[in-house]
Short mmCIF file of C-alpha atoms and ligand atoms in Angstrom, two decimals:
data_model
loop_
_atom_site.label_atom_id
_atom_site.label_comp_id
_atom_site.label_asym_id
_atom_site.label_seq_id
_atom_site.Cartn_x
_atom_site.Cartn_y
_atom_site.Cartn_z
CA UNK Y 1 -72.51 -56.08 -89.59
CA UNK Y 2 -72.16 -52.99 -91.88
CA UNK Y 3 -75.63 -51.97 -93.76
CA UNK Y 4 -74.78 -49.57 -96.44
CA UNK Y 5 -77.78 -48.23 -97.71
CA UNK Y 6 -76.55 -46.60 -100.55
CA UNK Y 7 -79.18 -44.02 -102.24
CA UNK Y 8 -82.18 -45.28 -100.30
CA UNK Y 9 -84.39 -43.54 -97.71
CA UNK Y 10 -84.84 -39.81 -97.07
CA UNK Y 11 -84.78 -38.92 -93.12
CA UNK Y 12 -88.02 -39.90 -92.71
CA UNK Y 13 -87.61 -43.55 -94.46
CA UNK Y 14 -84.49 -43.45 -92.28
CA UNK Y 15 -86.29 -42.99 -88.77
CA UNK Y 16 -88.98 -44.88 -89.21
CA UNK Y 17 -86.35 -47.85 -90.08
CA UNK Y 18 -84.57 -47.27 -86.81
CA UNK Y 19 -88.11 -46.94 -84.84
CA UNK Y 20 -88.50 -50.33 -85.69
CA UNK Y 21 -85.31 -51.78 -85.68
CA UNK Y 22 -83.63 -50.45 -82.61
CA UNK Y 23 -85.88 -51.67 -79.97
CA UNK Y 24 -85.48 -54.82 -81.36
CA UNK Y 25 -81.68 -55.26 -81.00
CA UNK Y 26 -81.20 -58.28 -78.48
CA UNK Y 27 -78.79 -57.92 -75.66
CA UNK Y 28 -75.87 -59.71 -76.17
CA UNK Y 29 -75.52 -59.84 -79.87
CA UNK Y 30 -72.16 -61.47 -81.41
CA UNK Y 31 -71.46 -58.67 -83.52
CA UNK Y 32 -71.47 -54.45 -83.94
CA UNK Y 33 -73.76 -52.96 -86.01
CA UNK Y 34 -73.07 -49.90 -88.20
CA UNK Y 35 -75.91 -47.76 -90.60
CA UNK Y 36 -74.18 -45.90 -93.35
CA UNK Y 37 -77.09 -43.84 -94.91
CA UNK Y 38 -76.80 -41.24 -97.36
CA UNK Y 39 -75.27 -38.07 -96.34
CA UNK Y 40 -78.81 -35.99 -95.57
CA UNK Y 41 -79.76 -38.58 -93.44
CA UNK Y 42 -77.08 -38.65 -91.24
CA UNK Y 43 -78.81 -35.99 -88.52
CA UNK Y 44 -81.82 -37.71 -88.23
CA UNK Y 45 -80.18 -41.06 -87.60
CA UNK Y 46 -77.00 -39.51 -85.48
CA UNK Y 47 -80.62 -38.46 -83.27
CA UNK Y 48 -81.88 -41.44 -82.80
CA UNK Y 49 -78.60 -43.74 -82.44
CA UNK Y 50 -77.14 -41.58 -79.67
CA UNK Y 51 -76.97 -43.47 -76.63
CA UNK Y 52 -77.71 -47.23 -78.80
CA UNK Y 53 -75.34 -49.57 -79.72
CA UNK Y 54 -75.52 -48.86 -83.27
CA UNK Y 55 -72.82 -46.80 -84.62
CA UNK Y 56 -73.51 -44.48 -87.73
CA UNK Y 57 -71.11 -44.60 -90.75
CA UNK Y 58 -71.21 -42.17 -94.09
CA UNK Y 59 -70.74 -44.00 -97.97
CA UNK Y 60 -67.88 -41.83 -99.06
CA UNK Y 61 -65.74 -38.71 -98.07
CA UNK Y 62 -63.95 -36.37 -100.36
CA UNK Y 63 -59.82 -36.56 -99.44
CA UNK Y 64 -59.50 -32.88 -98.98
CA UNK Y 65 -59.74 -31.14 -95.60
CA UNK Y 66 -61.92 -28.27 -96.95
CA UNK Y 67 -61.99 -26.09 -100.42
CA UNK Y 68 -63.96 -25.16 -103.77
CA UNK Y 69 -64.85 -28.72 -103.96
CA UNK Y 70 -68.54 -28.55 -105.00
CA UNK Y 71 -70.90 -30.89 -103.67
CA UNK Y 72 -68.70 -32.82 -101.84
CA UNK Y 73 -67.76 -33.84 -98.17
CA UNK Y 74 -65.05 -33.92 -95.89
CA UNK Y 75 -63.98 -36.12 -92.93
CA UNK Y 76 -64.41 -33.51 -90.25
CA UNK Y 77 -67.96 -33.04 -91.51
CA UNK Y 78 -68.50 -36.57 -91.18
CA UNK Y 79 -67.67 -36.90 -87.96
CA UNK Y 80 -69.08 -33.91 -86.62
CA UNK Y 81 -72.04 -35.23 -88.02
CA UNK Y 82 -71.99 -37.79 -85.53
CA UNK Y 83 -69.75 -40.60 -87.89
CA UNK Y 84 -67.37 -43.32 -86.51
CA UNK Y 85 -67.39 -45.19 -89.62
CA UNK Y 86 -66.79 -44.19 -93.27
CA UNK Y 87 -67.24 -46.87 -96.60
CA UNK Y 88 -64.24 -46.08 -98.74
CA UNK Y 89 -63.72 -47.32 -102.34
CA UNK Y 90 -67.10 -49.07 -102.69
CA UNK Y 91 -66.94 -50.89 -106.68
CA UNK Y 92 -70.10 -49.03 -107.27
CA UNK Y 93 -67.91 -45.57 -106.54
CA UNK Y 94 -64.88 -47.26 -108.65
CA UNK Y 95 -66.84 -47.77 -111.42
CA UNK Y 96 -68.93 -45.20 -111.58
CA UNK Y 97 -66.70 -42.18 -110.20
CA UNK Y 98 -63.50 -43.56 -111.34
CA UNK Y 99 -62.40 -44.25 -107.97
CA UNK Y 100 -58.34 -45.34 -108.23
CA UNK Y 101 -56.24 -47.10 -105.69
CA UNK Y 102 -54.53 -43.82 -104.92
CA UNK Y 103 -57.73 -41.83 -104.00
CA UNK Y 104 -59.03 -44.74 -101.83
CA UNK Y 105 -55.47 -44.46 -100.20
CA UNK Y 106 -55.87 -40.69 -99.48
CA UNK Y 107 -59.05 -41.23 -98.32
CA UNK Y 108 -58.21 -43.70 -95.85
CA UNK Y 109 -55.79 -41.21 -94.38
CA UNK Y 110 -58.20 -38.33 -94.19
CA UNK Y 111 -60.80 -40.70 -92.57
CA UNK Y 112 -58.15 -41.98 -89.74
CA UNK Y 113 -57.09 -38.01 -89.37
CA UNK Y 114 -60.63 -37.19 -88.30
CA UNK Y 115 -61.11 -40.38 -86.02
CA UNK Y 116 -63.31 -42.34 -88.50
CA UNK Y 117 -62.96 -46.10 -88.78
CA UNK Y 118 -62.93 -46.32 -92.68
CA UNK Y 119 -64.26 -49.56 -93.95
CA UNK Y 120 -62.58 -50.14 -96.95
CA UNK Y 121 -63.85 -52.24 -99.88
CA UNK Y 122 -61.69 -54.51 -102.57
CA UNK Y 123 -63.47 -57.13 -105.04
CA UNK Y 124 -63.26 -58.42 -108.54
CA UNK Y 125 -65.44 -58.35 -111.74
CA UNK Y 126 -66.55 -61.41 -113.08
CA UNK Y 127 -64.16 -61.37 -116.01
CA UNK Y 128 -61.20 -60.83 -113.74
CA UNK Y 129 -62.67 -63.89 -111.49
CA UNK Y 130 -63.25 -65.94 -114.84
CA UNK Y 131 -59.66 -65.47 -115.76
CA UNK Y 132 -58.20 -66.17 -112.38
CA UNK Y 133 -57.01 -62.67 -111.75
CA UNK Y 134 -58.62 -62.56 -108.44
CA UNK Y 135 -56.38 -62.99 -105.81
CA UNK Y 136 -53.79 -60.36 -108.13
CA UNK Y 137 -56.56 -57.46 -108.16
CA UNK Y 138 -57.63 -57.95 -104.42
CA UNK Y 139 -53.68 -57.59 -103.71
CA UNK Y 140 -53.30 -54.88 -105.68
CA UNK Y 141 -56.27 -53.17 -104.25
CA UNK Y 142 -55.70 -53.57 -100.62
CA UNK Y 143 -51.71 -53.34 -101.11
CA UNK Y 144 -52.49 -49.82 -102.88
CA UNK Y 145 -55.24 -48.40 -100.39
CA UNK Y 146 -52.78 -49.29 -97.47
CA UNK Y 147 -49.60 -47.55 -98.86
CA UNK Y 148 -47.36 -45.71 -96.50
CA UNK Y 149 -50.11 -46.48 -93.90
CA UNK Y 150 -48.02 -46.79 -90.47
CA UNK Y 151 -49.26 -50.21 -88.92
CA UNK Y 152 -51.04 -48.53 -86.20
CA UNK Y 153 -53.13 -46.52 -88.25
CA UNK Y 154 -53.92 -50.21 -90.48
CA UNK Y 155 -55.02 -51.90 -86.97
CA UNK Y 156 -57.73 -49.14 -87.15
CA UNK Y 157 -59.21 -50.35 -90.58
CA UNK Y 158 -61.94 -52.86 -91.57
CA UNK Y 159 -61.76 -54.54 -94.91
CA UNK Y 160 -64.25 -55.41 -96.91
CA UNK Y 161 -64.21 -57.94 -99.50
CA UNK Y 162 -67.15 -57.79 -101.88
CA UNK Y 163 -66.72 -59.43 -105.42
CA UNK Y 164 -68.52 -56.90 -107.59
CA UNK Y 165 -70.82 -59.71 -109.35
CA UNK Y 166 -72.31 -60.74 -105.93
CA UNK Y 167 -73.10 -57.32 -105.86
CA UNK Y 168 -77.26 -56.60 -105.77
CA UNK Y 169 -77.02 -59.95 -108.28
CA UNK Y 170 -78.25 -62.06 -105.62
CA UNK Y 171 -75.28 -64.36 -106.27
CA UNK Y 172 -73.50 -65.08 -103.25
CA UNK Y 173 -70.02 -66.29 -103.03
CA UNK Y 174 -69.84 -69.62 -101.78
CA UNK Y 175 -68.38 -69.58 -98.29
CA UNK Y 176 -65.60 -71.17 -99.96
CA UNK Y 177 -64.81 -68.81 -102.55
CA UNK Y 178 -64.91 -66.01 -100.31
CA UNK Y 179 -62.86 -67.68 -97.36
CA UNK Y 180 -59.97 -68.32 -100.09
CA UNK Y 181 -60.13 -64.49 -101.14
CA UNK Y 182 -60.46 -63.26 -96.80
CA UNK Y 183 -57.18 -65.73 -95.92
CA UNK Y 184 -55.40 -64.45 -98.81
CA UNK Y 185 -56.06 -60.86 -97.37
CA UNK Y 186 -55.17 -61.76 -93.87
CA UNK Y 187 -51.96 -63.01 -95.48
CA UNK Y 188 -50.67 -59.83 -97.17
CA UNK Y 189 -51.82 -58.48 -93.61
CA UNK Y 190 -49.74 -60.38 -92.15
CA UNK Y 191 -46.61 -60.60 -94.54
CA UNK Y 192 -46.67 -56.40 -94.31
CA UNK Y 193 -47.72 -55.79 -90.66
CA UNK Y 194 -47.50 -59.28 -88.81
CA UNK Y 195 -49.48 -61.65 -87.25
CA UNK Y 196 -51.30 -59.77 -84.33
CA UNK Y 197 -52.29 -57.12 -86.65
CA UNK Y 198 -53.58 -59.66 -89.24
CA UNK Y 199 -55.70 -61.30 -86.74
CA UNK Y 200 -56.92 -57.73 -85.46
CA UNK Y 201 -58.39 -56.41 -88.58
CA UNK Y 202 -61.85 -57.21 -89.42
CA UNK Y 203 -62.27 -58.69 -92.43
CA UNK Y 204 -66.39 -58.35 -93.85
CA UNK Y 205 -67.52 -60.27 -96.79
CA UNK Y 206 -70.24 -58.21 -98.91
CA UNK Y 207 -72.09 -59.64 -101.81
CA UNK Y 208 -75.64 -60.72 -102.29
CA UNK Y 209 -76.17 -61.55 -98.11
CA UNK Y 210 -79.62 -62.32 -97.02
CA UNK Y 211 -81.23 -63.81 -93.73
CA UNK Y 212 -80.32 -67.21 -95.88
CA UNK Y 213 -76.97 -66.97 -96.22
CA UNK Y 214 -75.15 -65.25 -93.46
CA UNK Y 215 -74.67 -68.03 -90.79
CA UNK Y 216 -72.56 -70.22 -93.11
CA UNK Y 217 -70.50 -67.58 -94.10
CA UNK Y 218 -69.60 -66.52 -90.57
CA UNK Y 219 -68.51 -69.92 -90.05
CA UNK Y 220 -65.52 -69.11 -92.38
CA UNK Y 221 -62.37 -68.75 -90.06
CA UNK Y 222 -61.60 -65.47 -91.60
CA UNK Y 223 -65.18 -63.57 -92.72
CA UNK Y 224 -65.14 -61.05 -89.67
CA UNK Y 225 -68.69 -59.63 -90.67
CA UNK Y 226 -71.08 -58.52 -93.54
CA UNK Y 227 -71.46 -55.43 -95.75
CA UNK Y 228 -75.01 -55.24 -96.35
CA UNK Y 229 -76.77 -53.86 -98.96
CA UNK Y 230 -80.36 -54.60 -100.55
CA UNK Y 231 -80.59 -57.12 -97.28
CA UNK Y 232 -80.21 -54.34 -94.86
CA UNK Y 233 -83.07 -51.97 -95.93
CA UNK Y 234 -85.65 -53.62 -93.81
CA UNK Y 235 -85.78 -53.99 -90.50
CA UNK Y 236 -87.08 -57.14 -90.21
CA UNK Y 237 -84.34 -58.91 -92.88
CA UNK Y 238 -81.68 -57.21 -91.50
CA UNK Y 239 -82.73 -57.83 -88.05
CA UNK Y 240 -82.35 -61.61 -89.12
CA UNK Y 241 -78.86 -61.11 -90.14
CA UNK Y 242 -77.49 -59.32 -86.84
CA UNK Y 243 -78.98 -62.44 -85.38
CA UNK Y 244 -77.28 -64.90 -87.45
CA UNK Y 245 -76.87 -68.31 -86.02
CA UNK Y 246 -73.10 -67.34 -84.03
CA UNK Y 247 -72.96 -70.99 -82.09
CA UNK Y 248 -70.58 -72.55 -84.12
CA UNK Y 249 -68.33 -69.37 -84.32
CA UNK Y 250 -65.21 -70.81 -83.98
CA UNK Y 251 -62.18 -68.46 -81.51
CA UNK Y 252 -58.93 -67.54 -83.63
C1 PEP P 1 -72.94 -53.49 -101.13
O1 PEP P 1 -73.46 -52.58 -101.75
O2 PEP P 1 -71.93 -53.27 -100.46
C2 PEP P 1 -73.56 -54.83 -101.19
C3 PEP P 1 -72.89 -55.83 -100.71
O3 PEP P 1 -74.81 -54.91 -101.77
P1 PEP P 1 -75.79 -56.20 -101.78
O4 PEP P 1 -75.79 -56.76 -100.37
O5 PEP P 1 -77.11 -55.67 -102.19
O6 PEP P 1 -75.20 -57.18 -102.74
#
């Protein structure tokens, strides 16, 4: 379970989150846990995460080792920061920073160079779900941000698959919908790279999750895991969802 906390909490919001939250973690949880808070933040929670189970993750990286690139990041920054995880190609960084295919493909490669897991996010809009373009645009998304990728270097990737209007809408795909769009994904997986390293990437659904929703859609054979966003800015609600209801997790 991924919580991207987009541009919420300063350090301080950030530590006194994990004060609360990190006790609380039960032993023997069914899934990871990753924080991705915003860039400043990263110290304070690198601080208190060392030693827990909770790995830290950044929101975006620029593709570039290092240069007159003002106000931007790189991957070795990241992860001396204390990163193992990067979000690449969020919608919200497509739409709003023009974000292509190709730069979420370089990105992915300067992530893997500096030993960051990149979680890397493909979804629809509405219209192109209205007009039953969906399966096409995840395709072309995730066959465009894995080009030239070597398979061992895609066995190191998450996926995440977050239609953009279940993003912060509070409408949730149905498990349904988004099972359809997560085998469809493990099948260009596996028609690229084969079946072992279809079955070995994690596939998260992101979209409007809440305490409410998550246990049915973990049941979905191929929903791997969340990406969290308004629902992971408490402790308490996204305590709930770390503890979703895993009995009837089925084994692939
Ligand atoms: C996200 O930003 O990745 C996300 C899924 O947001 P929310 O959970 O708020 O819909």
């Amino acid at each position: 379970m991924a919580a991207n906390w987009k541009m919420y909490k300063t350090p301080r919001e950030t530590e006194e989150f994990l004060r609360v939250f990190l006790p609380q973690i039960p032993s023997g949880l069914a899934c990871d846990i990753v924080i991705c808070p915003p860039f400043v933040d990263l110290p304070a929670a690198a601080a208190l995460l060392s030693g827990s189970p909770v790995g830290l993750g950044a929101q975006n990286l620029n593709e570039n080792a290092e240069g007159a690139y003002t106000g931007e990041i790189s991957g070795a920054m990241l992860a001396a920061a204390g990163c193992r995880f990067v979000v690449i190609g969020h919608s919200e960084r497509r739409q709003l920073f023009g974000e292509t295919d190709d730069r979420v493909n370089k990105k992915i490669q300067a992530a893997l160079k500096n030993g960051l897991t990149p979680i890397v996010c493909v979804g629809e809009t509405l219209s192109e779900r209205e007009s039953n373009q969906t399966i096409k645009v995840v395709e072309r998304q995730v066959k465009g941000a894995l080009e030239n990728l070597p398979s061992a270097e895609v066995s190191r990737l998450i996926l995440a698959y977050e239609p953009i209007w279940a993003i912060g809408t509070g409408k949730t795909a149905t498990p349904a919908q988004a099972q359809e769009v997560h085998l469809a994904i493990r099948d260009i997986l596996k028609d690229q790279y084969g079946s072992l390293i279809s079955l070995g990437v994690r596939i998260l659904y992101g979209g409007s999750i809440k305490p409410e929703n998550i246990s049915e859609l973990m049941q979905c054979e191929d929903i791997d895991g969340g990406l969290v966003g308004g629902a992971s800015l408490k402790p308490e609600s996204f305590l709930s969802i770390v503890n979703f209801d895993s009995k009837r997790l089925a084994p692939r």
